[in-house]
Amino acid sequence: MKIKRMTATFGRLEGAVLELQDGLNILQAPNEGGKSTWCAFLRAMLYGIPTRERDTRTTLAEKNRYAPWSGSPMAGEILLTWQGRDIRIRRFAKGASPFGGFEAVDAATGEPVPGLTGENCGETLLGVGREVFQRSAFVGQSGLPVDADPELERRIAALVSSGEEDVSFSETEQTLKGWLNRRKHNKTGLIPRLEGELEEVTRQQAAALQNQRLLQESQAQAEALEARRTELEAEQAAQRARRDWVLLDQYQSAARELEEAQSQLSALEGEAGPLPGKDALREAQGELVYYNTLAASLKEAQNQQEPVRARLEAAQAGAEDPLFPGLDPEEAWSKASRDAERVRELEKPAGKGLLAAGVLLLLAAAACGAGAGLLRQPLLLLPTGLGAAAGGIFLFTARRKGAERRRERERLLARYHAEYPDDILARANAYREKWVTVEEARRAVQAVDGSIRDLTAQREALRQKLLAFVHAFAPEVTDPFGVSAALSRALSLDERLATARVKVQGAQKLLDSLPQPTAENNVAVRAQGGAPFVPPAAPEHTPQQTAAALSAVAGELQRVRDALSHARGQRSALGDPEELEGRREALTQALEERRQEHQALSLALEALEEANGQLRARFSPALNRRAGELFSALTGGKYEEVTLTRELEASAREAGDIRPRRALTLSRGTVDQLYLAVRLAVCELALPGEDPAPLVLDDALSDFDDGRMALALECLRDLSRKRQVLLFTCHSREQAWLERNEDGAS
């Protein structure tokens, strides 16, 4: 597959177009120039955007991270060649999904491509799923190391076995371990459970012998507790009269508390006046915070204003050229083109006609002179003299015009400090390029000025909105500081009002929970001889102590009765010892079967690990060998062998050394070379070889010195003969190297 053109409204890209070609594409852009955005766009166009991904404290979900800065809907198009035909793939917003819309059409006919959908696009075109592509042919920033993944593992297994990609050693191992853990995992699983049941049956056999003795003891305890409960109930009846008197006092106290709480609430309501709801106040506070945030953003934009204007002034000063005063780039180019063309005309030989005429007249004069001498005719001498004079004049005029043309040519070249006409055009072209920089700086100034205007307008609109909001309950406020104070005071009053209302509700509930005094049941309103009723003296124990003792007796009595019921139930539930023995034997047999299954699963897991070792023995040599070849090329032959673990951790052996060195012991540049070699090897071995997927690298060579960079570009150029390579870089050295070495490319 080869990509011809990409068009993106994605993140910082707004209708941006990227033209690509076969082979090695070196795409240079400065930091934050959109390189990683282009890479993410290509991946999203092929595999879509994970809609279930959510923001975290440290990362943004892809749908939010690459939402267009302009606010436009996310959209994109890729023109590519696949299986000999040009195809246009488009993704666009649909519903709540930023890339939910999809279509794939034949670029020539506009007909839909059968079987190509938004869900299977990447896997159909590239032959692998998203995870395999990201771990092989897609190298993001700081993404050279490749880690293990079940999907990549299945792909590798398919390459060295049956070709089916539905089996993964990791997943099969996990399944077997799950089955094994179901049988026994520490103290859980079927085996420990059966062991526990067997132990329980044995315990039940012993418990049956003790059951009768427990029944007798519990019956005696129940009779004693019944007698004690009768005594405590009598004591509790004597305390009820006193309790009625206490309840009246509690009722009157609760009524006073309710009256005080209502008075406090009324005072607060008068102080607060009409207030907005708490949610509205909280929302206004949030808008005030946003108002302050806008101030910070405005200050940041104002801080940028002077630097961008300085860059514009510097660009304008740098673009000035005394050769083109007051001319725009196109006028300067036209003037230089005319002057260059004039120089070319002046370089052509001039006066050829005059020179030829002068020569002819001299020859004619010579012929006439010879004739006159022979014929002795004086009259013939006159034309002879006239011809000679005219010939001399023509020759003099031709030489004078040639000198004037040379002086004019030298004057034009000297004006441009040029030696050739093309130097004049180069000077005009440099003038045009400087004005391109001026236009870019001018657009930056306009963007900053527009941002300042927008932020100022937003801030003023929000200020007016906040003032209008608080004037409903604080008309004296005139500035944001007063808004903040008014909101805080309103929220405080709202909180105090809520507390007062809760206090009133609590007092009301307490009063409602107490019995109201009446003439019939209130001992305090009854009088004896006009005197208030005197409550009976308190018993030896307080009501709480009596209630606690009665509760304890009742609880203990209930416990004894439960024990009696449990013992009676056990007597029926335990059955005779022969039945319990039969159950124990059945549990013993089931336990033996589970232990045999556990042993069989352990053997199966060992066999699986052995099979995985054999599978790795078939694939690892090829991967290690190819990675070693690429690493040797990337290091100029310094290292000659690479070894990869099951988790794709790499080690390398230097030429002449005996033992390999782990990646942790190598320099950062060498580690990047090592994992670039592993990436390229995995890409070659794990991705389909027919109509191969493009290789995408985002600043993968940024930490390489110039020597390592040259070796890496040599390797990538070799790979680009078989597959398209997209190398995004923030440096100009890669393109410069390619231009210096373009004769070696095929």
XYZ file of C-alpha atoms in Angstrom:
746
model
C 0.000 0.000 0.000
C 1.247 3.480 -0.844
C -0.150 6.809 0.325
C -0.306 9.623 -2.227
C -1.990 12.458 -0.402
C -3.513 13.194 3.012
C -5.948 16.028 3.783
C -6.717 16.688 7.468
C -8.847 18.817 9.758
C -7.385 17.238 12.879
C -5.891 18.915 15.951
C -3.744 21.843 14.832
C -4.244 20.869 11.167
C -7.037 22.816 9.449
C -7.625 21.620 5.883
C -3.898 20.801 5.680
C -2.635 18.759 2.697
C 0.410 16.478 2.689
C 1.646 15.160 -0.677
C 3.687 11.950 -0.589
C 5.646 9.874 -3.078
C 6.965 6.345 -3.409
C 10.062 5.302 -1.508
C 11.606 7.425 1.250
C 9.688 10.591 2.214
C 11.541 12.966 4.542
C 8.965 15.370 5.995
C 10.602 18.247 7.840
C 8.714 20.502 10.247
C 9.731 22.360 13.430
C 8.812 21.177 16.900
C 5.061 21.577 17.438
C 4.753 21.878 13.679
C 2.241 19.042 13.348
C 4.464 15.999 12.737
C 2.988 13.860 15.511
C -0.469 15.113 14.568
C 0.021 13.833 10.998
C 1.109 10.434 12.375
C -1.886 10.238 14.716
C -4.154 11.307 11.836
C -2.880 8.458 9.625
C -3.441 5.921 12.419
C -6.943 7.307 13.117
C -7.859 7.201 9.410
C -6.814 3.545 9.211
C -8.133 2.245 12.531
C -10.542 4.920 13.755
C -10.551 6.681 17.140
C -11.243 4.692 20.362
C -14.560 6.229 21.428
C -14.520 4.549 24.850
C -11.193 6.101 25.804
C -11.494 8.642 28.623
C -9.296 11.474 29.905
C -7.034 10.769 32.867
C -5.043 13.045 35.161
C -1.961 12.727 32.921
C -3.320 12.045 29.408
C -6.122 13.162 27.157
C -8.331 10.784 25.229
C -7.450 10.745 21.531
C -10.856 12.207 20.555
C -10.196 15.226 22.828
C -6.455 15.539 22.222
C -6.916 15.879 18.459
C -10.167 17.850 18.397
C -9.631 20.588 15.735
C -8.303 23.783 17.282
C -10.557 25.810 14.997
C -13.703 24.201 16.411
C -14.513 22.616 13.046
C -15.739 19.000 12.915
C -12.945 16.434 12.726
C -12.570 15.205 9.116
C -9.961 13.687 6.836
C -9.234 12.078 3.471
C -6.433 9.804 2.231
C -5.702 9.019 -1.413
C -3.765 5.746 -1.602
C -2.873 2.908 -3.925
C -3.895 -0.571 -2.802
C -3.796 -3.761 -4.871
C -3.197 -1.789 -8.057
C -6.094 0.684 -7.677
C -6.387 4.215 -6.319
C -8.777 4.519 -3.373
C -10.073 7.520 -1.458
C -10.781 6.935 2.233
C -12.770 9.540 4.114
C -13.702 9.823 7.784
C -15.954 12.492 9.254
C -18.035 13.283 12.332
C -21.217 11.288 12.840
C -23.396 11.754 15.883
C -21.294 11.909 19.053
C -18.370 10.088 17.391
C -15.749 12.471 15.896
C -14.717 9.925 13.230
C -17.914 7.849 13.194
C -18.624 8.495 9.494
C -16.656 6.455 6.946
C -16.570 5.890 3.211
C -14.089 4.255 0.826
C -14.498 4.805 -2.920
C -12.582 4.024 -6.079
C -10.729 7.239 -6.985
C -11.403 6.714 -10.708
C -15.073 5.689 -10.669
C -16.357 6.955 -7.320
C -17.883 3.542 -6.627
C -17.727 2.200 -3.022
C -14.986 -0.339 -2.344
C -16.722 -3.620 -1.425
C -16.001 -5.041 2.024
C -14.015 -2.004 3.266
C -15.618 -0.527 6.408
C -14.624 1.855 9.173
C -14.119 -1.100 11.524
C -11.912 -3.278 9.276
C -10.211 -0.563 7.193
C -6.738 -0.733 8.770
C -6.653 -4.523 9.095
C -7.882 -5.007 5.500
C -5.423 -2.545 3.928
C -2.366 -3.392 6.048
C -3.106 -7.044 6.846
C -2.701 -6.578 10.621
C -4.656 -5.126 13.537
C -4.039 -1.817 15.271
C -1.822 -3.241 18.053
C 0.476 -5.108 15.628
C 0.785 -2.024 13.400
C 1.697 0.191 16.372
C 4.328 -2.281 17.566
C 5.949 -2.729 14.156
C 5.497 -0.174 11.371
C 4.348 2.821 13.439
C 7.060 4.492 15.512
C 5.794 7.482 17.491
C 7.818 9.977 19.499
C 9.948 8.175 22.124
C 8.342 4.978 20.860
C 11.274 2.952 19.530
C 11.113 0.147 22.190
C 8.567 -2.531 21.251
C 6.683 -4.456 23.950
C 4.865 -7.801 23.851
C 1.158 -7.975 23.065
C -1.283 -10.922 22.612
C -2.254 -9.726 19.125
C 1.392 -9.450 18.044
C 2.075 -12.825 19.672
C -0.755 -14.440 17.672
C 0.609 -12.864 14.505
C 4.087 -14.261 15.174
C 2.649 -17.688 16.026
C 0.742 -17.699 12.723
C 3.923 -16.992 10.778
C 5.694 -20.100 12.114
C 2.786 -22.554 12.511
C -0.630 -23.078 10.907
C -1.219 -19.547 9.682
C -4.211 -19.071 11.997
C -4.138 -16.002 14.233
C -6.654 -17.180 16.848
C -4.144 -18.732 19.281
C -1.935 -16.915 21.768
C 0.409 -18.626 24.220
C -0.273 -15.933 26.828
C -4.039 -16.320 26.570
C -3.893 -20.150 26.533
C -1.523 -20.103 29.503
C -3.896 -17.773 31.325
C -6.850 -20.108 30.597
C -5.001 -23.184 31.876
C -3.895 -21.323 34.985
C -7.497 -20.249 35.524
C -8.663 -23.861 35.365
C -5.804 -24.871 37.635
C -6.713 -22.164 40.152
C -10.335 -23.306 40.110
C -9.091 -26.631 41.454
C -6.646 -25.181 43.940
C -5.196 -21.736 44.531
C -3.641 -21.297 47.958
C -6.654 -21.928 50.240
C -9.369 -21.515 47.600
C -10.746 -23.697 44.780
C -12.604 -26.982 44.436
C -10.010 -29.095 46.257
C -9.847 -26.948 49.435
C -13.645 -26.715 49.385
C -14.024 -30.512 49.212
C -11.431 -30.863 51.943
C -13.456 -28.448 54.038
C -16.692 -30.348 53.383
C -15.003 -33.632 54.335
C -13.742 -32.060 57.519
C -17.252 -30.738 58.225
C -18.844 -34.203 57.837
C -16.275 -35.646 60.242
C -17.041 -32.862 62.670
C -20.779 -33.559 62.389
C -20.195 -37.161 63.409
C -18.506 -35.982 66.609
C -21.162 -33.325 67.178
C -23.996 -35.880 67.134
C -22.617 -37.469 70.355
C -22.643 -34.146 72.215
C -26.076 -33.054 71.020
C -28.094 -34.746 73.777
C -26.017 -33.264 76.614
C -26.428 -29.788 75.124
C -30.227 -30.185 75.050
C -30.360 -30.958 78.785
C -28.093 -28.061 79.809
C -29.996 -25.546 77.669
C -33.368 -26.545 79.141
C -32.159 -25.838 82.710
C -30.725 -22.433 81.686
C -34.001 -21.428 79.983
C -36.047 -22.046 83.176
C -33.717 -19.912 85.351
C -33.770 -17.044 82.847
C -37.578 -17.040 82.677
C -37.740 -16.466 86.486
C -35.236 -13.583 86.284
C -37.174 -11.914 83.444
C -40.372 -11.917 85.591
C -38.538 -10.029 88.374
C -37.170 -7.373 86.013
C -40.540 -6.753 84.341
C -42.073 -5.994 87.769
C -39.289 -3.498 88.507
C -39.809 -1.870 85.114
C -43.577 -1.414 85.748
C -42.774 0.567 88.919
C -40.678 2.980 86.852
C -43.380 3.881 84.289
C -45.098 6.528 86.461
C -41.832 8.397 86.888
C -41.147 8.100 83.160
C -44.448 9.916 82.379
C -43.361 12.872 84.440
C -39.942 12.934 82.756
C -41.580 12.867 79.309
C -43.542 16.044 80.128
C -40.346 17.855 81.027
C -38.739 16.670 77.806
C -41.764 17.866 75.803
C -41.631 21.346 77.289
C -37.868 21.603 76.685
C -38.314 20.501 73.061
C -41.066 23.121 72.578
C -38.743 25.858 73.831
C -35.911 24.709 71.534
C -38.310 24.765 68.552
C -39.388 28.301 69.365
C -35.769 29.501 69.627
C -34.822 27.784 66.331
C -37.787 29.381 64.526
C -36.845 32.793 65.897
C -33.249 32.409 64.667
C -34.485 31.290 61.227
C -36.784 34.309 60.915
C -33.925 36.660 61.824
C -31.657 35.106 59.203
C -34.355 35.243 56.519
C -34.808 38.933 57.244
C -31.054 39.527 57.016
C -30.580 37.541 53.803
C -33.586 38.801 51.850
C -34.334 37.163 48.478
C -31.337 35.058 47.378
C -30.798 32.972 44.228
C -30.594 29.225 44.598
C -27.395 27.596 45.822
C -26.748 26.022 42.412
C -27.019 29.419 40.742
C -24.587 30.919 43.289
C -22.124 28.056 42.749
C -22.418 28.504 38.988
C -21.731 32.246 39.377
C -18.638 31.431 41.464
C -17.470 29.121 38.691
C -17.981 31.909 36.142
C -15.981 34.261 38.395
C -13.127 31.735 38.426
C -13.372 31.567 34.628
C -13.309 35.396 34.555
C -9.967 35.325 36.408
C -8.758 32.559 34.075
C -9.611 34.795 31.118
C -7.493 37.523 32.732
C -4.520 35.157 32.881
C -5.098 34.102 29.276
C -5.375 37.767 28.220
C -2.120 38.589 29.994
C -0.412 35.667 28.292
C -1.707 36.827 24.894
C -0.541 40.404 25.638
C 2.893 39.047 26.600
C 3.029 37.386 23.171
C 2.022 40.576 21.361
C 5.384 42.347 21.597
C 7.507 39.320 20.576
C 5.376 38.564 17.484
C 5.409 42.217 16.466
C 9.150 42.286 16.975
C 9.449 39.224 14.757
C 7.306 41.013 12.131
C 9.489 44.120 12.292
C 12.625 42.019 12.104
C 11.220 40.091 9.140
C 10.246 43.361 7.397
C 13.679 44.838 8.061
C 15.348 41.672 6.815
C 13.173 41.682 3.674
C 14.218 45.181 2.598
C 16.495 45.181 -0.446
C 17.862 48.372 -2.031
C 17.560 46.701 -5.434
C 13.772 46.520 -5.119
C 12.702 49.645 -3.170
C 8.937 49.783 -2.664
C 8.328 46.660 -4.765
C 6.309 43.656 -3.680
C 7.786 40.184 -4.331
C 6.023 39.708 -7.681
C 6.993 43.179 -8.949
C 10.587 42.525 -7.894
C 10.539 39.184 -9.715
C 9.148 40.821 -12.874
C 11.811 43.558 -12.776
C 14.606 41.031 -12.205
C 13.243 38.824 -14.993
C 13.289 41.770 -17.431
C 16.843 42.717 -16.414
C 18.031 39.114 -16.708
C 16.438 38.816 -20.152
C 18.071 42.112 -21.191
C 21.483 40.775 -20.064
C 20.934 37.654 -22.149
C 20.073 39.829 -25.191
C 23.144 41.981 -24.616
C 25.314 38.862 -24.478
C 24.336 38.063 -28.116
C 26.785 39.432 -30.818
C 25.569 42.849 -32.045
C 26.087 44.817 -35.302
C 26.592 41.819 -37.552
C 24.722 43.608 -40.415
C 26.748 46.808 -40.143
C 30.024 44.911 -40.046
C 29.140 42.883 -43.125
C 28.071 46.004 -45.071
C 31.322 47.758 -44.208
C 33.366 44.826 -45.405
C 31.431 44.678 -48.701
C 31.928 48.409 -49.334
C 35.656 48.116 -48.728
C 35.869 45.186 -51.125
C 33.885 47.133 -53.737
C 36.138 50.134 -53.331
C 39.155 47.943 -53.795
C 37.682 46.461 -56.971
C 36.888 49.885 -58.408
C 40.381 51.120 -57.654
C 41.882 48.200 -59.437
C 39.656 48.788 -62.479
C 40.508 52.450 -62.657
C 44.180 51.667 -62.656
C 43.834 49.215 -65.436
C 41.625 51.390 -67.611
C 43.344 54.612 -66.652
C 39.861 56.131 -66.008
C 39.919 58.993 -63.433
C 36.170 58.981 -63.081
C 36.302 55.500 -61.610
C 38.433 56.682 -58.716
C 35.536 58.713 -57.170
C 33.272 55.720 -56.344
C 36.280 53.879 -55.133
C 36.992 56.544 -52.515
C 33.376 56.887 -51.538
C 33.040 53.105 -51.031
C 36.093 52.977 -48.875
C 34.812 55.833 -46.697
C 31.388 54.272 -46.282
C 32.902 50.926 -45.344
C 35.017 52.541 -42.700
C 32.004 54.344 -41.214
C 30.020 51.111 -41.008
C 32.879 49.310 -39.281
C 33.334 52.132 -36.771
C 29.596 52.237 -35.939
C 29.461 48.442 -35.380
C 32.399 48.522 -32.996
C 30.910 51.462 -31.055
C 27.501 49.728 -30.558
C 29.217 46.520 -29.416
C 31.100 48.461 -26.760
C 27.903 50.190 -25.627
C 26.123 46.784 -25.262
C 29.013 45.416 -23.222
C 28.948 48.427 -20.921
C 25.159 48.127 -20.466
C 25.482 44.387 -19.663
C 28.255 45.011 -17.143
C 26.210 47.846 -15.545
C 23.139 45.556 -15.133
C 25.209 42.714 -13.658
C 27.034 45.080 -11.324
C 23.732 46.475 -10.032
C 22.812 42.959 -8.800
C 26.415 42.000 -7.841
C 25.939 39.127 -10.291
C 28.117 37.314 -12.774
C 25.340 35.649 -14.771
C 21.655 36.367 -15.526
C 20.566 33.492 -13.271
C 22.246 35.256 -10.330
C 19.796 38.161 -10.860
C 16.852 35.771 -10.641
C 18.363 34.150 -7.529
C 18.525 37.592 -5.876
C 14.827 38.195 -6.712
C 13.881 34.726 -5.489
C 15.645 35.375 -2.157
C 13.671 38.621 -1.926
C 10.433 36.678 -2.454
C 11.327 34.121 0.236
C 12.021 36.900 2.740
C 8.579 38.335 2.077
C 7.044 34.911 2.701
C 8.571 35.091 6.196
C 7.114 38.622 6.564
C 3.627 37.356 5.680
C 3.915 34.509 8.181
C 4.949 36.974 10.905
C 2.085 39.307 9.942
C -0.418 36.460 10.253
C 1.004 35.630 13.704
C 0.505 39.275 14.773
C -3.062 39.200 13.486
C -3.753 35.952 15.366
C -2.435 37.384 18.670
C -4.337 40.659 18.192
C -7.516 38.711 17.424
C -7.029 36.569 20.510
C -6.617 39.693 22.672
C -9.790 41.205 21.237
C -11.759 38.002 21.774
C -10.515 37.540 25.344
C -11.218 41.169 26.188
C -14.749 40.904 24.799
C -15.415 37.636 26.639
C -14.092 39.084 29.882
C -16.204 42.231 29.615
C -19.343 40.217 28.732
C -18.763 37.900 31.696
C -18.143 40.890 33.979
C -21.441 42.472 32.960
C -23.248 39.140 33.426
C -21.834 38.691 36.950
C -22.680 42.258 37.946
C -26.240 41.821 36.652
C -26.536 38.582 38.631
C -25.347 39.958 42.001
C -27.252 43.243 41.654
C -30.415 41.237 42.379
C -29.272 40.848 46.003
C -26.260 43.214 46.262
C -26.971 46.348 44.152
C -24.005 48.217 45.642
C -21.420 45.973 43.904
C -19.439 47.663 41.092
C -16.422 45.440 40.411
C -15.396 41.739 40.285
C -13.896 41.963 43.776
C -17.279 43.058 45.086
C -18.897 40.242 43.080
C -16.649 37.722 44.837
C -17.459 39.159 48.255
C -21.197 39.272 47.488
C -21.192 35.663 46.282
C -19.265 34.516 49.357
C -21.633 36.382 51.650
C -24.685 34.981 49.821
C -23.341 31.433 50.003
C -22.537 31.910 53.702
C -26.059 33.184 54.365
C -27.491 30.328 52.324
C -25.448 27.848 54.367
C -26.546 29.462 57.650
C -30.172 29.437 56.472
C -29.870 25.751 55.567
C -28.390 25.022 59.004
C -31.172 26.984 60.725
C -33.844 25.151 58.715
C -32.267 21.824 59.619
C -32.244 22.896 63.267
C -35.954 23.826 63.087
C -36.770 20.534 61.394
C -34.815 18.627 64.041
C -36.548 20.432 66.895
C -39.928 19.840 65.247
C -39.175 16.141 64.760
C -38.060 15.841 68.391
C -41.261 17.551 69.582
C -43.391 15.377 67.283
C -41.711 12.255 68.606
C -42.703 13.036 72.199
C -46.245 12.301 73.498
C -48.348 15.422 74.043
C -49.523 15.955 77.664
C -53.277 15.524 78.229
C -55.605 15.764 81.235
C -56.042 11.987 81.142
C -52.509 10.668 81.021
C -50.257 13.473 82.228
C -49.372 12.955 85.899
C -48.087 16.515 86.184
C -51.519 18.047 85.598
C -53.191 15.974 88.303
C -53.297 17.589 91.721
C -53.889 16.299 95.207
C -55.489 18.913 97.378
C -54.400 21.666 94.959
C -50.726 20.624 95.063
C -48.848 19.288 92.026
C -48.497 15.591 91.700
C -45.270 14.256 93.165
C -43.760 11.396 91.099
C -42.811 8.145 92.819
C -39.305 7.724 94.118
C -36.804 6.118 91.760
C -36.206 2.380 92.260
C -32.831 0.976 93.306
C -31.830 0.676 89.635
C -32.219 3.320 87.000
C -34.610 2.646 84.116
C -31.591 2.268 81.832
C -30.031 -0.325 84.107
C -33.306 -2.193 84.403
C -33.864 -2.042 80.657
C -30.294 -3.168 80.027
C -30.621 -6.044 82.465
C -33.981 -7.029 80.986
C -32.536 -6.807 77.494
C -29.560 -8.918 78.525
C -31.826 -11.516 80.103
C -34.082 -11.512 77.045
C -31.047 -11.835 74.784
C -29.581 -14.634 76.822
C -32.979 -16.348 76.976
C -33.312 -16.034 73.232
C -29.811 -17.415 72.831
C -30.623 -20.419 75.014
C -33.864 -20.978 73.126
C -31.974 -20.731 69.841
C -29.456 -23.239 71.181
C -32.335 -25.556 72.110
C -33.863 -25.177 68.660
C -30.437 -25.643 67.055
C -29.782 -28.753 69.109
C -33.180 -30.170 68.215
C -32.537 -29.313 64.578
C -29.108 -30.935 64.707
C -30.610 -34.042 66.164
C -32.798 -34.358 63.048
C -30.267 -32.950 60.590
C -27.245 -35.018 61.576
C -29.043 -38.319 61.111
C -27.455 -41.653 61.947
C -23.684 -42.270 61.702
C -24.005 -44.690 58.754
C -25.499 -42.006 56.492
C -22.738 -39.580 57.511
C -20.112 -42.257 56.725
C -21.561 -42.759 53.216
C -21.386 -39.027 52.574
C -17.782 -38.908 53.791
C -16.778 -41.666 51.355
C -18.427 -39.786 48.436
C -16.551 -36.619 49.335
C -13.297 -38.573 49.552
C -13.812 -39.934 46.021
C -14.705 -36.481 44.588
C -11.628 -35.014 46.272
C -9.405 -37.634 44.644
C -10.877 -36.854 41.193
C -10.214 -33.105 41.605
C -6.642 -33.847 42.679
C -6.120 -35.972 39.544
C -7.536 -33.135 37.392
C -5.167 -30.685 39.118
C -2.222 -32.933 38.295
C -3.363 -33.298 34.648
C -3.708 -29.512 34.250
C -0.242 -29.005 35.744
C 1.175 -31.443 33.168
C -0.747 -29.636 30.363
C 0.696 -26.291 31.468
C 4.205 -27.749 31.421
C 3.560 -29.152 27.919
C 2.264 -25.733 26.761
C 5.402 -24.012 28.036
C 7.538 -26.607 26.245
C 5.538 -26.068 23.016
C 5.949 -22.313 23.353
C 9.682 -22.812 23.741
C 9.740 -24.869 20.538
C 7.669 -22.197 18.749
C 10.055 -19.486 19.878
C 12.970 -21.651 18.764
C 11.489 -21.540 15.256
C 10.733 -17.824 15.130
C 13.330 -16.250 17.420
C 16.367 -17.156 15.245
C 14.824 -15.420 12.229
C 13.888 -12.337 14.235
C 17.238 -12.241 16.056
C 19.146 -12.789 12.820
C 17.326 -10.026 10.919
C 17.507 -7.624 13.873
C 21.233 -8.366 14.131
C 21.755 -7.651 10.432
C 19.917 -4.340 10.685
C 21.700 -3.373 13.926
C 25.050 -4.138 12.333
C 24.134 -1.884 9.397
C 22.920 0.885 11.738
C 26.145 0.785 13.810
C 28.554 0.442 10.895
C 29.427 -3.144 11.844
C 30.304 -2.351 15.457
C 27.649 -4.784 16.752
C 26.984 -8.090 15.036
C 24.382 -9.991 17.091
C 20.994 -9.222 18.718
C 19.072 -11.427 21.175
C 15.420 -10.877 22.154
C 13.556 -12.223 25.178
C 9.924 -13.395 25.157
C 8.912 -9.863 26.199
C 10.982 -8.447 23.256
C 13.671 -7.007 25.531
C 16.856 -6.737 23.512
C 20.531 -7.453 24.162
C 23.417 -6.889 21.751
C 26.896 -8.350 21.342
C 29.700 -6.157 20.080
C 32.005 -7.593 17.455
C 34.842 -9.372 19.222
C 33.040 -9.639 22.573
C 32.030 -12.979 24.080
C 28.867 -12.056 25.979
C 25.980 -9.811 24.853
C 25.190 -6.614 26.741
C 21.692 -5.687 27.934
C 20.094 -2.543 26.545
C 20.299 -0.934 30.014
C 24.120 -0.901 29.783
C 24.257 0.786 26.351
C 24.278 4.486 25.563
C 20.980 6.135 24.737
C 21.899 6.576 21.065
C 22.955 2.926 20.769
C 19.746 1.783 22.506
C 17.718 3.806 19.997
C 19.645 2.153 17.156
C 19.074 -1.267 18.734
C 15.332 -0.862 19.102
C 15.044 0.724 15.659
C 16.638 -2.471 14.291
C 14.177 -4.594 16.295
C 11.264 -2.472 15.045
C 12.339 -2.862 11.429
C 12.895 -6.620 11.867
C 9.458 -7.110 13.440
C 7.961 -4.985 10.655
C 9.567 -7.159 7.968
C 8.675 -10.492 9.607
C 5.257 -9.754 11.127
C 3.628 -7.620 8.421
C 2.451 -9.017 5.055
C 5.120 -8.863 2.370
C 2.699 -8.408 -0.526
C 1.632 -4.756 -1.050
C 3.469 -3.890 2.216
C 2.246 -1.333 4.727
C 4.054 2.030 4.915
C 6.671 2.505 7.634
C 5.915 5.635 9.725
C 8.593 7.206 11.961
C 7.992 10.339 14.052
C 11.301 12.003 15.041
C 12.774 8.504 15.422
C 16.271 9.803 14.590
C 16.153 12.948 16.744
C 18.653 11.573 19.305
C 21.030 10.184 16.635
C 24.251 12.017 15.963
C 25.108 12.773 12.332
C 27.007 9.507 11.860
C 24.216 7.352 13.264
C 21.689 9.363 11.287
C 23.529 8.699 8.024
C 23.662 4.933 8.698
C 19.964 4.918 9.617
C 19.025 6.794 6.447
C 21.040 4.334 4.376
C 19.065 1.506 5.951
C 15.718 3.271 5.525
C 16.501 4.053 1.913
C 17.189 0.376 1.280
C 13.883 -0.541 2.938
C 12.064 2.120 0.896
C 12.747 0.144 -2.253
C 10.165 -2.378 -1.049
C 7.806 -0.247 1.067
C 6.944 3.421 1.387
C 8.739 5.141 4.301
C 7.440 8.323 5.991
C 10.138 9.912 8.177
C 8.929 12.995 10.082
C 11.772 15.095 11.492
C 12.390 18.487 13.050
C 15.906 18.683 11.554
C 17.053 19.700 8.080
C 20.067 17.375 8.129
C 18.119 14.308 6.903
C 16.953 16.081 3.723
C 20.427 17.547 3.225
C 21.953 14.067 3.494
C 19.432 12.682 1.013
C 20.201 15.446 -1.482
C 23.951 14.825 -1.139
C 23.490 11.103 -1.635
C 20.614 11.075 -4.130
C 22.868 9.589 -6.830
C 22.979 6.375 -4.791
C 19.199 6.058 -4.694
C 17.428 3.850 -7.165
